[in-house]
Short mmCIF file of C-alpha atoms in Angstrom, two decimals:
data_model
loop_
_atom_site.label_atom_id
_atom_site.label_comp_id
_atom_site.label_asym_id
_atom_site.label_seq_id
_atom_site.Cartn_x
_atom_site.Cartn_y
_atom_site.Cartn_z
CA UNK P 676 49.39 -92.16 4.17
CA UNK P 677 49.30 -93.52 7.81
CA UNK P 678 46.87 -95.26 9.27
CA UNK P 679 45.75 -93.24 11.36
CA UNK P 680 45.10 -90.24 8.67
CA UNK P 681 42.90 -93.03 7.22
CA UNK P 682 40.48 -93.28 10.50
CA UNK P 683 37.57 -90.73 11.16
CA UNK P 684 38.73 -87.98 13.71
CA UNK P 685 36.68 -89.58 16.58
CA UNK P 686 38.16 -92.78 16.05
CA UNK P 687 41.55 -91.50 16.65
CA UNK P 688 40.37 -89.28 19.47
CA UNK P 689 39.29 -92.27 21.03
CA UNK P 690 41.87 -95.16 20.59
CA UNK P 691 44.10 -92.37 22.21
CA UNK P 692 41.73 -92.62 25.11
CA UNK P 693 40.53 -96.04 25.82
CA UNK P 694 39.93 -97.11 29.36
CA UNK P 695 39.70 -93.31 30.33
CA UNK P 696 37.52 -92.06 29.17
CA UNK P 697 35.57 -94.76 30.62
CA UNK P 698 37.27 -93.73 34.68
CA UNK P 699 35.77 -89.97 33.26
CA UNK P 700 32.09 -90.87 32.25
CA UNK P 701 30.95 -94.16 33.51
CA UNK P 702 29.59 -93.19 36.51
CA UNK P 703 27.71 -90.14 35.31
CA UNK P 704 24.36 -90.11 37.39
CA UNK P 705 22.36 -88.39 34.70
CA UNK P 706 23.78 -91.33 32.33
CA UNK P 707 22.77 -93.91 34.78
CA UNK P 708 19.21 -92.22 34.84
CA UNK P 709 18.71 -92.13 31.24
CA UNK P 710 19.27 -95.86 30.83
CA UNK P 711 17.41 -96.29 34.01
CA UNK P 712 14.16 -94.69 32.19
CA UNK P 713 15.31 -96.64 28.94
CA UNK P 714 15.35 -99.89 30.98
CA UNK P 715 11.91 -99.08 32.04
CA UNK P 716 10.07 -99.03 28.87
CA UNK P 717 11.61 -101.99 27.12
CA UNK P 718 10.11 -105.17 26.82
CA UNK P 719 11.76 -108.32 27.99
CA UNK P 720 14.59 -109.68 25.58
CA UNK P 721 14.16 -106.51 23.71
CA UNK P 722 17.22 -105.65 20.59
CA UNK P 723 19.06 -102.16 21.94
CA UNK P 724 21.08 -100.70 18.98
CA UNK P 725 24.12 -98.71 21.03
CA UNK P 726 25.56 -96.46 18.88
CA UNK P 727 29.26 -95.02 19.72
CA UNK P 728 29.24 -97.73 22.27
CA UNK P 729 33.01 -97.56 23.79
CA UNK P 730 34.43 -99.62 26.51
CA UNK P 731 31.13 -100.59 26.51
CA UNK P 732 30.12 -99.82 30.50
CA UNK P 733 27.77 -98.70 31.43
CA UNK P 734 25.60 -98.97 28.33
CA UNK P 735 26.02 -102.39 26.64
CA UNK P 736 26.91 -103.67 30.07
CA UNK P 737 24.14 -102.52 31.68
CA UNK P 738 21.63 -103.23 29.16
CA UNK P 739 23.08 -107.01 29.01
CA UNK P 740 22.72 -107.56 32.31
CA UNK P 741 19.07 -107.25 32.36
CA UNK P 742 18.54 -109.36 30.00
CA UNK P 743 18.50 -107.24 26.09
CA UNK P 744 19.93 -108.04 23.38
CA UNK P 745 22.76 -105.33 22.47
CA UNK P 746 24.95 -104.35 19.73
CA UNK P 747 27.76 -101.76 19.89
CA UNK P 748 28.59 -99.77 17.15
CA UNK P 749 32.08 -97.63 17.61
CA UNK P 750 34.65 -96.38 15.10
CA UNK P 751 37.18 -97.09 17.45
CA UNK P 752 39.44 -100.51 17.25
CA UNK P 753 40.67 -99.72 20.78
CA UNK P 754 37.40 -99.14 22.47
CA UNK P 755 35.79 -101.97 20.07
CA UNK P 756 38.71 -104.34 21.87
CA UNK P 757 37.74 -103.07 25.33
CA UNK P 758 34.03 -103.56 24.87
CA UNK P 759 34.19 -107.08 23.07
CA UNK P 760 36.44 -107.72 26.62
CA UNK P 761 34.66 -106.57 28.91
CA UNK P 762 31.09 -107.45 27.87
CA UNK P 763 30.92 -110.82 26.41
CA UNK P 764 27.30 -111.00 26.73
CA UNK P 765 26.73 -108.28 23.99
CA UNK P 766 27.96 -107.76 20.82
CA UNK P 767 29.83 -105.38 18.93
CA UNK P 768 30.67 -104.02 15.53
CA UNK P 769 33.28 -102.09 14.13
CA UNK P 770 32.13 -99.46 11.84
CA UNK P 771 30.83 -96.20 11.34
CA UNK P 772 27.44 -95.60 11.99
CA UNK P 773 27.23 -92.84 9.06
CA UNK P 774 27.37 -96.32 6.48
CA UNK P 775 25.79 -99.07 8.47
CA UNK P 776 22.71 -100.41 6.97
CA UNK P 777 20.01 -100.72 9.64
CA UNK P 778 16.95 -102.56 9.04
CA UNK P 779 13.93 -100.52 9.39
CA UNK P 780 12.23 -101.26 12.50
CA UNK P 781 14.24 -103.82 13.49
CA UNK P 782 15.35 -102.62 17.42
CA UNK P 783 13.11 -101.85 20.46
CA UNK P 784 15.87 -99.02 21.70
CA UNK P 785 18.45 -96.89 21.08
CA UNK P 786 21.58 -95.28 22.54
CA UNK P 787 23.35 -92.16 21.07
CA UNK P 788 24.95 -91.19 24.31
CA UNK P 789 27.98 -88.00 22.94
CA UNK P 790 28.16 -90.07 19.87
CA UNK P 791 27.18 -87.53 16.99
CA UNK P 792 29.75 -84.34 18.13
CA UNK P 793 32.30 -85.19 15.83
CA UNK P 794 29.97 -85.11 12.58
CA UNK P 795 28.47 -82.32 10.25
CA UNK P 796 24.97 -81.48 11.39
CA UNK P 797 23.68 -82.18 7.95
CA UNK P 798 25.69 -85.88 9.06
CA UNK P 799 23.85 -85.80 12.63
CA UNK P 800 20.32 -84.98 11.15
CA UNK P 801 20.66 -87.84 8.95
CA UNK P 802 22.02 -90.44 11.57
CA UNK P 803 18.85 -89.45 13.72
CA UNK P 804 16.40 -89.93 10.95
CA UNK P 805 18.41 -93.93 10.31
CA UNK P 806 17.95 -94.50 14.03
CA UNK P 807 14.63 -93.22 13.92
CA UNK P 808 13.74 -95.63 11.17
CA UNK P 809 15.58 -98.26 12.37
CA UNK P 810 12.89 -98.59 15.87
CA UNK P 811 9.83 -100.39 16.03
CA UNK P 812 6.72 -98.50 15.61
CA UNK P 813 6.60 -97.54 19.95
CA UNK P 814 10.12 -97.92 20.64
CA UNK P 815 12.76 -95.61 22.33
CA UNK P 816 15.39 -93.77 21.64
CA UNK P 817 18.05 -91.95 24.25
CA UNK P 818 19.98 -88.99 23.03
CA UNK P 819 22.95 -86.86 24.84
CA UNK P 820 24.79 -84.60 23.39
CA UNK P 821 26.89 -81.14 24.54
CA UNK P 822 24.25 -78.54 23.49
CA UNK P 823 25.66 -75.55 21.90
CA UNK P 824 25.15 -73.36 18.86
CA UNK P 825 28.26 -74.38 17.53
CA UNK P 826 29.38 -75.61 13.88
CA UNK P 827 33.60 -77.23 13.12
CA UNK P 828 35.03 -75.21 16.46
CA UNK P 829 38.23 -76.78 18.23
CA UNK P 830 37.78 -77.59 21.58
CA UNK P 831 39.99 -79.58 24.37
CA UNK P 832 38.87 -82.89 25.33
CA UNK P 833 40.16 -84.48 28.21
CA UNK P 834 43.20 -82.43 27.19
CA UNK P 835 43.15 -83.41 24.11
CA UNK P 836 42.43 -80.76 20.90
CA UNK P 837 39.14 -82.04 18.65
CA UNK P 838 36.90 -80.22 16.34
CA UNK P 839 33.07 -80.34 17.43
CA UNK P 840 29.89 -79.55 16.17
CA UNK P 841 26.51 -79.18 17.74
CA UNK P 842 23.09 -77.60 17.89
CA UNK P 843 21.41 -75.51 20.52
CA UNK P 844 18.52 -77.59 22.53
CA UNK P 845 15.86 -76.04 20.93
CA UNK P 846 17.60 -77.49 17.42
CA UNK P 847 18.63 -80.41 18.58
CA UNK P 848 14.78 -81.36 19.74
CA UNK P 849 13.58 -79.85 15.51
CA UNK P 850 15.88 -82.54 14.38
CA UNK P 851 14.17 -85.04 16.75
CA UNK P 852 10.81 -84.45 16.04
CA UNK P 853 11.50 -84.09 12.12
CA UNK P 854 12.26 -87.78 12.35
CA UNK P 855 9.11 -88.48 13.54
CA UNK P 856 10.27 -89.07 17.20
CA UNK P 857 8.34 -87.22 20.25
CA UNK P 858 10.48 -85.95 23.32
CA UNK P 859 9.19 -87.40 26.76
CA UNK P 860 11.81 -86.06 28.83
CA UNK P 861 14.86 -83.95 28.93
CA UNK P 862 17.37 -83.41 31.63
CA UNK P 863 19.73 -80.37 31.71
CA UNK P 864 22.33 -81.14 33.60
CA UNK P 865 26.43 -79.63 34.31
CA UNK P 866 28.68 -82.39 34.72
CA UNK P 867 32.45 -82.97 35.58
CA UNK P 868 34.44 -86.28 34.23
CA UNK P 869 36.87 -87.46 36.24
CA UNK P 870 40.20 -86.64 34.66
CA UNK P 871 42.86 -83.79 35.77
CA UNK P 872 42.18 -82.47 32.33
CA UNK P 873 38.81 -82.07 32.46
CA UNK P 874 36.92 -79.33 33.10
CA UNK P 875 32.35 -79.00 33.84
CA UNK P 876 30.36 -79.88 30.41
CA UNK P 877 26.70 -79.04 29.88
CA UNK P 878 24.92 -82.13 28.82
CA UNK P 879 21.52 -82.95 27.10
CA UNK P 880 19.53 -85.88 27.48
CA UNK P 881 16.69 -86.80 24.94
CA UNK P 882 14.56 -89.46 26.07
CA UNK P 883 12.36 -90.30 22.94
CA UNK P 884 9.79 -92.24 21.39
CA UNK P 885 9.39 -93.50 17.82
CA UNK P 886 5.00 -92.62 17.30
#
């Protein structure tokens, strides 16, 4: 068996990427605004969990350079390599976020920025209840995703074929709120990455809050 039969799909969709996918996304302005309103509500020195954290810009880097401390969770050797490299002032872990323990209240935020589309939604429902868990009682929680009613369909990626799964917004907000987390804003927005290959994406944001 090779090894990369023995990696989960998105970590092999991703080590195939690396740095581009970071030229497609980082500079997405509703991705900017999201960690712009997450920036807003943490307290000083806060602990930011960043879940499929990449090259790790803009998230981790972002969230570093104010001052937080982040870790970066990403199946991906290559992207866990770029991020380590790229942000030394945060740190990261590689491993899959499905098996991670995570303290129970133990981080002031969250980011789940297009992490979850390459699990079962019984898997994504149960990540969002751990991360949900895993915030202080008042703490936040930032959510994108490609909403659509969608379960195991193959779809191109930056030119590259990978099987998805997601849930429609009005499903993707149940699974929210049924792990105890309120919605305080949502932006629908169409966005483009910047790759020949690429083609418009809807995107969801979740901003939430752990009651």
């Amino acid at each position: 068996m090779t090894h990369e039969s023995q990696q989960p799909p998105a970590a092999v969709l991703f080590d195939a990427l690396g740095a581009d996918y970071e030229k497609a996304f980082a500079h997405a302005p509703a991705h900017l605004s999201a960690l712009r309103w997450l920036l807003d509500r943490l307290p000083p020195a806060a602990r930011v969990l960043d879940v499929g954290s990449g090259t790790g810009r803009p998230t981790a880097a972002t969230l570093a350079a104010a001052g937080h401390s982040v870790l970066g969770v990403d199946v991906s050797p290559v992207m866990v390599d770029l991020a380590a490299r790229q942000v030394p002032d945060a740190s990261f872990r590689l491993a899959d976020i499905r098996e991670l323990p995570l303290d129970t209240a133990s981080f002031d935020g969250v980011c789940v920025f297009f992490s979850l589309l390459q699990m079962s939604r019984q898997e994504q429902s149960a990540v969002v209840g751990r991360l949900a868990g895993a915030l202080k009682p008042g703490g936040h929680l930032v959510l994108a995703t490609v909403p659509a009613d969608v379960e195991d369909v193959e779809v191109v990626f930056m030119g590259r074929p990978v099987r998805a799964t997601s849930f429609s917004e009005a499903d993707l907000v149940a699974v929210v709120e049924a792990a105890g987390l309120s919605v305080e804003e949502r932006q629908n927005v169409m966005f483009t990455p910047s790759h020949p290959d690429a083609g418009p994406e809807p995107h969801l944001f979740l901003l939430c809050r752990r009651a």
